[in-house]
Coordinates of C-alpha atoms in Angstrom, one line a residue:
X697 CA 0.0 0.0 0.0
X698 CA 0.9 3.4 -0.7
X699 CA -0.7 7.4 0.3
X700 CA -1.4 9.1 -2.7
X701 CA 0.8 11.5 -4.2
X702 CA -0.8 15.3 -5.0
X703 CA -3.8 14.4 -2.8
X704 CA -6.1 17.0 -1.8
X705 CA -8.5 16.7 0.8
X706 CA -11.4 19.1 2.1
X707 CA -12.8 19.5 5.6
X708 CA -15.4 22.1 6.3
X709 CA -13.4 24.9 6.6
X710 CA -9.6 24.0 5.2
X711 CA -7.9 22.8 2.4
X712 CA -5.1 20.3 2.7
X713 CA -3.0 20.0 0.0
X714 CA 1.1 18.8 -0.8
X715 CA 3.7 21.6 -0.2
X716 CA 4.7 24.1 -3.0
X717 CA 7.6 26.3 -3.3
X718 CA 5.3 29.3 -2.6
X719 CA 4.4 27.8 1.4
X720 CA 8.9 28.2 2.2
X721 CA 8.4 31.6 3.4
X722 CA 5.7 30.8 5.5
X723 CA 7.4 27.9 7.0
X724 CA 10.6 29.4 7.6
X725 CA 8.6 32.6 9.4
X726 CA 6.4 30.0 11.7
X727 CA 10.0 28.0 12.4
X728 CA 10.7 31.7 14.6
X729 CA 7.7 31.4 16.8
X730 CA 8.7 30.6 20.3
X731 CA 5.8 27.8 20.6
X732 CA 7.1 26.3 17.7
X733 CA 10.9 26.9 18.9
X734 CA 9.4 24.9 22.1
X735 CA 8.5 21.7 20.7
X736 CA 9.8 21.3 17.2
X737 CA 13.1 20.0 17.2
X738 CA 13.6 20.9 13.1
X739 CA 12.5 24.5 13.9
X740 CA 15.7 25.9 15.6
X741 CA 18.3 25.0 12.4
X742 CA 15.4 26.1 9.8
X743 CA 17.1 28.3 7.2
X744 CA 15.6 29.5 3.8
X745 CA 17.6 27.0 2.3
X746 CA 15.7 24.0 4.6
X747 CA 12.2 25.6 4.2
X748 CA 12.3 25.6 0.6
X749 CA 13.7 21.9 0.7
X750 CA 10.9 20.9 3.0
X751 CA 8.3 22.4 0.5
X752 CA 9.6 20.9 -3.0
X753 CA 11.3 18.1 -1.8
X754 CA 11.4 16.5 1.8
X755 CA 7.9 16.2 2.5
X756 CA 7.1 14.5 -0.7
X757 CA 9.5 11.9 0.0
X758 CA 8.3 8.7 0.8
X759 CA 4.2 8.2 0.2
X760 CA 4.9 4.3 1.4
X761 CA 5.7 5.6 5.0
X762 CA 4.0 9.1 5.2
X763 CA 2.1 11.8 3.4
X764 CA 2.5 15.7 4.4
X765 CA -0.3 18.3 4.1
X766 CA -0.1 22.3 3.7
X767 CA -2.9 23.0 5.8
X768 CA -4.5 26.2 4.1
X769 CA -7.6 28.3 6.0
X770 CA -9.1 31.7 4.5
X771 CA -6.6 30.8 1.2
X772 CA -3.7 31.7 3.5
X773 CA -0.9 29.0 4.7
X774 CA -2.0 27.8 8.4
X775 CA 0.3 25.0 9.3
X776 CA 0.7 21.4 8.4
X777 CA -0.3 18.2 9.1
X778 CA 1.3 14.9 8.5
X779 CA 1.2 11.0 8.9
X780 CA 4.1 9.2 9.2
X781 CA 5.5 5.8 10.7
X782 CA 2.8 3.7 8.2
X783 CA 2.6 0.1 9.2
X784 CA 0.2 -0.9 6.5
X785 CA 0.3 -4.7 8.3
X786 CA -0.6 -3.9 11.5
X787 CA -2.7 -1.4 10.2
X788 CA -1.5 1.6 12.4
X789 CA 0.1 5.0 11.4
X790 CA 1.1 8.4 13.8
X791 CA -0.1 12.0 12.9
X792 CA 1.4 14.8 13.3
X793 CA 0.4 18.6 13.1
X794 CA 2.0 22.1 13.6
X795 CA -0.1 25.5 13.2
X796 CA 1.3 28.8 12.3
X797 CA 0.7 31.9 15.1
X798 CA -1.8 33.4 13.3
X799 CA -4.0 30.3 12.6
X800 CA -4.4 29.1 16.6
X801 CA -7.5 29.1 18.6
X802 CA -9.7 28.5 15.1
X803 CA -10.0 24.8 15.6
X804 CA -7.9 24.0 12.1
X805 CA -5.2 21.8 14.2
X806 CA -8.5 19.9 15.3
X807 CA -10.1 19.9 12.3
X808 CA -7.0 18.9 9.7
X809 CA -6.2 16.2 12.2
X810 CA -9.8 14.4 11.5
X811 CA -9.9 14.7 8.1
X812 CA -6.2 13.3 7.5
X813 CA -7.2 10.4 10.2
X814 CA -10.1 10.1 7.8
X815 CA -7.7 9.8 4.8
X816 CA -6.1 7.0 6.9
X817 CA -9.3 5.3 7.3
X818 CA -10.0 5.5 3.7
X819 CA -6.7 4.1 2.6
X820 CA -7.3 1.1 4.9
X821 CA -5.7 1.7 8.0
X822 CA -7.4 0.8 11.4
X823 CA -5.7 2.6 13.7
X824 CA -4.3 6.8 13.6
X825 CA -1.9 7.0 16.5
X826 CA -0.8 10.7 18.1
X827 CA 2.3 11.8 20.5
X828 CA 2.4 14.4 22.6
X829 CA 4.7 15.9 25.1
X830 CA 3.4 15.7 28.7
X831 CA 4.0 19.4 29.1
X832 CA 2.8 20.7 25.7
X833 CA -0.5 20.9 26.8
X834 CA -2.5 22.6 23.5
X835 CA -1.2 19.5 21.8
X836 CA -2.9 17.3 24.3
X837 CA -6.2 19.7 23.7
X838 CA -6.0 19.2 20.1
X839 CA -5.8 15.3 20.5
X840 CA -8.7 15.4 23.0
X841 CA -10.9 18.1 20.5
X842 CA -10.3 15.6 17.7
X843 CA -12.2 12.3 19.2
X844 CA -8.6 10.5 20.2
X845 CA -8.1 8.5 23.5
X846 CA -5.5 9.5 25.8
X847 CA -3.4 5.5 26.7
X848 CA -0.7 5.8 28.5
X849 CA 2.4 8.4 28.9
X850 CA 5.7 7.1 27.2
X851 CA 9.0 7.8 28.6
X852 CA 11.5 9.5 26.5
X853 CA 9.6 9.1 23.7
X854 CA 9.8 12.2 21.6
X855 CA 12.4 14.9 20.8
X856 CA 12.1 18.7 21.4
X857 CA 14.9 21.5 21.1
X858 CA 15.7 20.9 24.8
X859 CA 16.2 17.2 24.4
X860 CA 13.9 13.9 25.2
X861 CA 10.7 14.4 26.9
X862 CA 8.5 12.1 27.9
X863 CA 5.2 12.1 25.6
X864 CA 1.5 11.7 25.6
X865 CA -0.1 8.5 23.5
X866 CA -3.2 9.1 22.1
X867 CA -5.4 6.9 19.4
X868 CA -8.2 7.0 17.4
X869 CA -10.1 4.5 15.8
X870 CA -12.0 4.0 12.8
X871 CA -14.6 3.2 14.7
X872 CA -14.7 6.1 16.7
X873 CA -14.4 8.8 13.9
X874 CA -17.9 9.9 13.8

């Protein structure tokens, strides 16, 4: 199994769509907000160079093991959402989301992250799994907003610019994705 390359998926309000070269500015200027700076590790060595990369290259990569989404909201660049770590056997895969400063508080973290689990669904997949760090607690909000079930905390389990932290496990599944 494979995602599909040059997808585009609608939710209610938002678009989600592959990267273009035209989204590198708007990545590199999000890569400078101090939430982002917080819990991204990629954002504090994200250059011009890295941003455009990311938008024509990197994030098109590998459609076996992932898929990446430009999340856009009122035809303006609000973030991204991603799966990754596709085990097409077991039938599980991880998402993952970032939203730009001025797109917060409008419920497009929420609302990308159920329509990709959706696209999960869709492409056969029974399971949409979603880390969080224990302390970044919006993260934690999104995953609750979105229908996903908080399991268990995991030790050490995800990387931030200050090092491992300890991270949140949710899940959703197909089931449960009214």
């Amino acid at each position: 199994m494979t995602f599909d390359q040059g997808v585009l998926l609608e939710s209610q309000r938002l678009l989600l769509r592959p990267f273009e070269e035209g989204d590198a500015a708007d990545v590199l200027a999000a890569s400078h907000d101090p939430e982002i700076l917080r819990w991204m590790a990629w954002a504090p060595a994200q250059t011009a160079e890295t941003a455009l990369a990311w938008c024509l290259t990197d994030s098109h990569v590998d459609p076996i093991h992932g898929i990446n989404f430009a999340i856009v909201g009122g035809d303006r660049f609000a973030g991204t959402v991603g799966l990754s770590r596709t085990d097409w056997t077991d039938g599980r895969v991880e998402v993952g989301y970032w939203i730009a400063p001025w797109a917060r508080r409008k419920g497009y973290a929420v609302e990308a992250t159920r329509a990709a689990a959706a696209y999960a669904f869709q492409k056969g997949l029974h399971r949409v799994e979603l880390l969080a760090a224990v302390g970044n607690r919006a993260s934690q909000a999104v995953a609750a907003k979105a229908g996903f079930t908080r399991e268990c905390v995991l030790r050490e389990a995800t990387l931030t610019p200050a090092g491992r932290v300890d991270a949140v496990l949710f899940s959703l599944l197909e089931s449960e994705l009214a």
